[in-house]
Amino acid sequence: MSRAPIATEQKVAEKLTILNDRCIGILTRIYNIKKACGDAKSKPAFLSDKSLESCIKHIVRKFPNIDSKSLQALSSVRTDIMKSLSLYYYTFVDLLDLKDHISELLTLMGVLGMHESLDIGISYDLTKGYLDLVINYVTLMVLLSRVEDRKAVLGLFNAAHEMVNNQGDPSFPRLGQMIMDYEVPLKKLSEEFVPHTKLLSAALSSLHQLYPRRNLKADQWRAAQMLSLVNNPSQLLNPAQTDTMPCEYLSLDTLERWISLGYLLIPHTLQNPQVLDIWTQTLQTGWVITLFRDEVLHIHSFIQSFLETRKELSKRVSDVKESYNTAVSTAPLMHRERRKYLRTALKELSLILTDQPGLLGPKALFVFMGLSFARDEVLWLLRHHENPPLQKVKSGKSAEDLVDRQLPELLFHMEELRALVKKYSQVLQRYYIQYLNGYDAIALNQLMQSLQNLPEDESIILSSMCSEIGQLSVKQVDEGGSQSINLSSVTNENGQLTVKQVDEGSSFDFRGIRLDWFRIQAYSTQNRTGLQLRDNREMAALINQIVFHTKMVDYLDEMLNETSDLSIFCFFSKQFEDNFHMCLEFPAQNRYIIAFPLICSHMQACTHEVCPEERYHIRERSLSVVNMFLEEMAKEAKNIITTICDEQCILSDKLLPKHTVPLILSHKKKEKKKKKEEAAEGRPGHESYRKTREELTTMDKLHMALTELCFAINYCSQVQVWEYTFAPREYLYQHLEQRFARALVGMVMYNETTSEIAKPSELLTSVRTYMSVLQTVENYVHIDITRVFNNVLLQQTQLQDSHGEKTITALYNTWYADILLRRVSAGHIVFSKNQRAFVSLTSEGAQPFAAEEFSDVNELRALAELIGPYGMKALNENLMWHIANQVQELRRLVVINKEVLLSMRTNFDKPEQMKDLFKKLQQVDSVLSRMQIIGVILCFRQLAQEALTDALEQRIPFLMSSIADFRHHVPNGDTMLVNEMSSAAGHRCEVDPALVHVLRAHKSEVHDDEFIVTCLLMVFVAVSIPKLARMDSTCYKTAYQSHANNSHCLALGINTLFAALFTYCGRAQDIEERLKEFLALASSSLLRLGKENDKEVIKHRDATYILLHEIVGESPFLTMDLLEACFPYALIRNAYHAVHKADQHG
């Protein structure tokens, strides 16, 4: 005769814990199989193979009695089938094994008479574990019946197994029978649970008091001031606790699943009015319940189809229909009102606890209750929005109530409370360590002493529990910090644990105490004499309270997962993204949008070790979603900032001097008063006058949206998702940098077709306005906007940015070198020495733009500020490249005329011979025009360098003074190095290092005849100067101190070019001598003009004499004394007098 089982030997607590965890693991695997089989892309290839289609149909039709002989088509792929389907098949085998263990445990609990122990208010862990196991079992079987290709998968694998091993898999017969039995799962399940009616009924009956108390409407919450810390100020510091503490934060969603599905397993109990009442209440709160993740059950139609097969329960069908109508018409509004209340309640909680984190200790229960309530409402909204009612009800307005634009606010406050609990975990530890040691241990000890005839097992457990919590000390938190105590450590003489006796790195671990309490609940059975918890409710309430307190010390992360895990969003990805975008478009909710990236960090919690293969997909999904969210947030902030910047640039543009002309003209005209008022309204600044603060302008709305969105971006510095760390502010940095760079180039407004470009001064004004707006972003977000400026503006000083795009430097470089200076060479524009700018002489020269508007001091200073020394250096290099090209052509012309030039160099003092030789020279005009082009380029370059010097002296005066000091006291005689440094700072040098560098780059090797060619070029230019006198365009414009054909630019061109050429040839020491030779040649050639009688030849002789004076004046090597020795100064003085007189009379 077999011995009756003893509760203390059956390990019911351990089995319930393990089997529930196993259920979740198998559920995860079955869920993934269902999703894979339901998706054509991810289902096993064999199931879609046309050649196997007839075999699969045969298997499904004959299942589970399949004759493998009729499936010869599988023989060629039998090994592949086994490999491909083994994971699926053995998942079903594991389910069969799990089913056996569950049935065994449920039977054992019935035999032990545990119906007396199943009371949620007393034996919380036992009752919850039992009900979870039952509902998980039901869910498994319902989900199994939904796997589309289950018969095909099992049949294919078994047939392949039989072909390979000459026998089918031993589990297949039972597996096939299970599949057939659970085709209609509820029918089979209700039969299975007939012997467990007493046990299940007892567990569900204990919910009759709890569920109505938890299932309250928002008005009832409001009346009771639920979750409010300030409704009773005198109780503010008192700990929040009840006799059923774990039930207070138990998920309402879980309760409803227990009741609605639990009573379906024992349907005859629905004849009881009390049971029927509680059951119909759960059916009226919604029309779908969660099975697993995003798999839901349309509960009313599911129940209705089952009840219609049971004649004795046919009356209940009308109750179900009525409940459905009630749910569709009233539930959405009820849940909307709940969410509305929870938004304000959680906000109040987070504000108070942020201000006074010490209240987290006594009011921790409120935090977890609030999180649990809110999570239930979020889950309800998700599944009901995704699964609308199957049948519409006339009075229902559910569609409107299922779209919640304020949902982000609720999610944000949940995240805020979670963050507070994590941040102040040590506050909770300190509080509850003191509570356990100072109250719970003493109270438990007193209760134990009052108990009589306490069995040995319970006595040992309770004594151990009392001893462990009595050994705690706050010092273990203070000294250890996060390194806490291990309760198995050895105690000191006084029985107190100390930090010194604890290994560093150990942590609080009260799992033993909680498991012991679970065991005591399992021991309290009808068949065993001993401690009956029903008769000792005070002790049950105290230990449930102790368990909650221990969780506040070592189980906080798990508690947060239990009450506020939102990893479900991973499976409602479309809704997740839709809600995010809806929040992004709704400025009033913008500040709460950071909740969405934070929720992505929850998604790791939904994985299970039994199904490791899904970790990769969930990880990739959560990482891509958080990245997308942060990108969109930064992009939206960038768009708002851009809009504000554009508006401010428009306002700033109105303040430019060019817009004052219409206002000045309007003041001169006498207009009517009305018209004057209208004109006044159009003045810059009128937009700042407010008539009322209630009317928000577009800028007001933009600033409000920016403030809200930046609050979200600035809310947390990091978002941790899996092993990756995301920094929201870095996303904003990147977007601002990209946008600023694009905006800078866009504001240049360069049009290649029309050659239009923005004036540098106007661009500088716009850039400064843009930067001032960007600087205000620092008021909203903790970012260093200077970093954006440095990165972007420095890149703009190069010809390409980091993305290979054109920059401000590149655009202005092209425009000035290829458009402005080309138009100068074409005529109608001259370089004015007194205005220090290029000036249009005629209206033709001012089309399509006026040169003076782009080349005066202010414009070039603005350009220097925009592109800086690096940009100006790039401009110089481009200009020097153009000069080098002209020099190449000049060399070619010298080579053509080499023999003639050699003769002219030696016979310069023989007028008649020189006259004959000059006539033999070819392409004299070309030499002069090319030298004029070089002169024009160098004059523009000189203006740019002067502008750079002015800008740098304002920006870096001390450094500029140091560079000037180096120039005057050249160290080590390294003149070229100092010249390069000086030139980069804008200073003028005797020998231009940039030009020398370009000449060397054009021709790396210096031949012996280079010096001769250079000397002959000098001769060619000197003897060609008199030809300018016969050109009409050589006339001298005294107003501009310039020649109409820019001949005066030859002065700078000759001095700079020949100094560079002789240095390039390695004859820098001969520059002065060679320029004296040039002066002698030019002087003798010009003096011959005095003997000419042909008026055409000497038409502009005076203007040409002035040029000789300017050449000497520009030269650092020639002096006026030398000029006086070669050329009478009286001629020059008379020339100046003549041109001024002619200009006045002309």
PDB file of N, CA, C and O in Angstrom, residues 65 76 202 213 263 333 337 339 386 392 461 570 611 673 771 863 871 887 1080:
ATOM      1  N   ASN A  65      -2.081   9.389 -38.296  1.00  0.00           N
ATOM      2  CA  ASN A  65      -1.809   8.036 -38.810  1.00  0.00           C
ATOM      3  C   ASN A  65      -1.286   8.145 -40.234  1.00  0.00           C
ATOM      4  O   ASN A  65      -2.043   8.058 -41.216  1.00  0.00           O
ATOM      5  N   SER A  76      14.592  12.030 -50.908  1.00  0.00           N
ATOM      6  CA  SER A  76      15.783  12.769 -51.367  1.00  0.00           C
ATOM      7  C   SER A  76      16.152  13.927 -50.444  1.00  0.00           C
ATOM      8  O   SER A  76      17.295  14.380 -50.437  1.00  0.00           O
ATOM      9  N   ALA A 202     -11.317  27.163  -5.395  1.00  0.00           N
ATOM     10  CA  ALA A 202     -10.876  27.794  -4.150  1.00  0.00           C
ATOM     11  C   ALA A 202      -9.949  28.984  -4.443  1.00  0.00           C
ATOM     12  O   ALA A 202     -10.071  30.058  -3.845  1.00  0.00           O
ATOM     13  N   ARG A 213     -12.296  45.442  -5.569  1.00  0.00           N
ATOM     14  CA  ARG A 213     -11.565  46.525  -4.904  1.00  0.00           C
ATOM     15  C   ARG A 213     -10.514  47.138  -5.833  1.00  0.00           C
ATOM     16  O   ARG A 213     -10.208  48.327  -5.728  1.00  0.00           O
ATOM     17  N   TYR A 263     -12.503  30.406 -14.874  1.00  0.00           N
ATOM     18  CA  TYR A 263     -13.859  29.865 -14.718  1.00  0.00           C
ATOM     19  C   TYR A 263     -14.328  29.126 -15.962  1.00  0.00           C
ATOM     20  O   TYR A 263     -15.263  28.312 -15.890  1.00  0.00           O
ATOM     21  N   LEU A 333     -14.170  54.470 -22.736  1.00  0.00           N
ATOM     22  CA  LEU A 333     -14.291  55.707 -21.968  1.00  0.00           C
ATOM     23  C   LEU A 333     -13.763  55.524 -20.554  1.00  0.00           C
ATOM     24  O   LEU A 333     -13.064  56.392 -20.025  1.00  0.00           O
ATOM     25  N   GLU A 337     -10.575  57.615 -18.965  1.00  0.00           N
ATOM     26  CA  GLU A 337     -10.639  58.399 -17.727  1.00  0.00           C
ATOM     27  C   GLU A 337      -9.590  57.936 -16.718  1.00  0.00           C
ATOM     28  O   GLU A 337      -9.013  58.736 -15.993  1.00  0.00           O
ATOM     29  N   ARG A 339      -6.639  56.647 -17.478  1.00  0.00           N
ATOM     30  CA  ARG A 339      -5.346  57.177 -17.936  1.00  0.00           C
ATOM     31  C   ARG A 339      -5.228  58.663 -17.601  1.00  0.00           C
ATOM     32  O   ARG A 339      -4.147  59.149 -17.226  1.00  0.00           O
ATOM     33  N   GLU A 386      -5.076  47.773 -31.447  1.00  0.00           N
ATOM     34  CA  GLU A 386      -4.621  46.879 -32.509  1.00  0.00           C
ATOM     35  C   GLU A 386      -5.717  45.911 -32.952  1.00  0.00           C
ATOM     36  O   GLU A 386      -5.724  45.449 -34.094  1.00  0.00           O
ATOM     37  N   LYS A 392     -19.677  45.695 -34.429  1.00  0.00           N
ATOM     38  CA  LYS A 392     -19.869  47.071 -33.987  1.00  0.00           C
ATOM     39  C   LYS A 392     -21.140  47.199 -33.154  1.00  0.00           C
ATOM     40  O   LYS A 392     -22.122  46.499 -33.374  1.00  0.00           O
ATOM     41  N   ILE A 461      12.150  27.355  10.050  1.00  0.00           N
ATOM     42  CA  ILE A 461      12.119  28.384   8.993  1.00  0.00           C
ATOM     43  C   ILE A 461      11.889  29.766   9.590  1.00  0.00           C
ATOM     44  O   ILE A 461      12.592  30.728   9.276  1.00  0.00           O
ATOM     45  N   CYS A 570       7.801  46.202 -28.199  1.00  0.00           N
ATOM     46  CA  CYS A 570       8.638  45.558 -29.208  1.00  0.00           C
ATOM     47  C   CYS A 570       7.778  44.795 -30.218  1.00  0.00           C
ATOM     48  O   CYS A 570       8.150  44.657 -31.393  1.00  0.00           O
ATOM     49  N   CYS A 611      14.774  30.437 -25.310  1.00  0.00           N
ATOM     50  CA  CYS A 611      14.676  30.784 -26.740  1.00  0.00           C
ATOM     51  C   CYS A 611      15.743  31.822 -27.091  1.00  0.00           C
ATOM     52  O   CYS A 611      15.428  32.973 -27.369  1.00  0.00           O
ATOM     53  N   LYS A 673      -1.756 111.247 -43.384  1.00  0.00           N
ATOM     54  CA  LYS A 673      -1.444 110.636 -42.085  1.00  0.00           C
ATOM     55  C   LYS A 673      -1.627 109.123 -42.130  1.00  0.00           C
ATOM     56  O   LYS A 673      -0.854 108.351 -41.587  1.00  0.00           O
ATOM     57  N   MET A 771      24.168  82.429 -36.020  1.00  0.00           N
ATOM     58  CA  MET A 771      24.946  81.972 -34.856  1.00  0.00           C
ATOM     59  C   MET A 771      24.322  82.439 -33.550  1.00  0.00           C
ATOM     60  O   MET A 771      24.326  81.703 -32.553  1.00  0.00           O
ATOM     61  N   LEU A 863      34.679  89.233 -45.950  1.00  0.00           N
ATOM     62  CA  LEU A 863      35.131  87.970 -46.542  1.00  0.00           C
ATOM     63  C   LEU A 863      36.228  87.348 -45.692  1.00  0.00           C
ATOM     64  O   LEU A 863      36.219  86.125 -45.443  1.00  0.00           O
ATOM     65  N   GLY A 871      41.087  80.280 -45.559  1.00  0.00           N
ATOM     66  CA  GLY A 871      40.323  80.562 -46.771  1.00  0.00           C
ATOM     67  C   GLY A 871      41.017  81.578 -47.652  1.00  0.00           C
ATOM     68  O   GLY A 871      41.045  81.446 -48.886  1.00  0.00           O
ATOM     69  N   VAL A 887      52.436  83.695 -66.675  1.00  0.00           N
ATOM     70  CA  VAL A 887      53.908  83.701 -66.754  1.00  0.00           C
ATOM     71  C   VAL A 887      54.379  82.685 -67.792  1.00  0.00           C
ATOM     72  O   VAL A 887      55.346  82.947 -68.553  1.00  0.00           O
ATOM     73  N   ALA A1080      66.234 101.731 -66.031  1.00  0.00           N
ATOM     74  CA  ALA A1080      67.024 102.390 -67.074  1.00  0.00           C
ATOM     75  C   ALA A1080      66.420 102.162 -68.454  1.00  0.00           C
ATOM     76  O   ALA A1080      66.295 103.102 -69.268  1.00  0.00           O
TER      77      ALA A1080
END
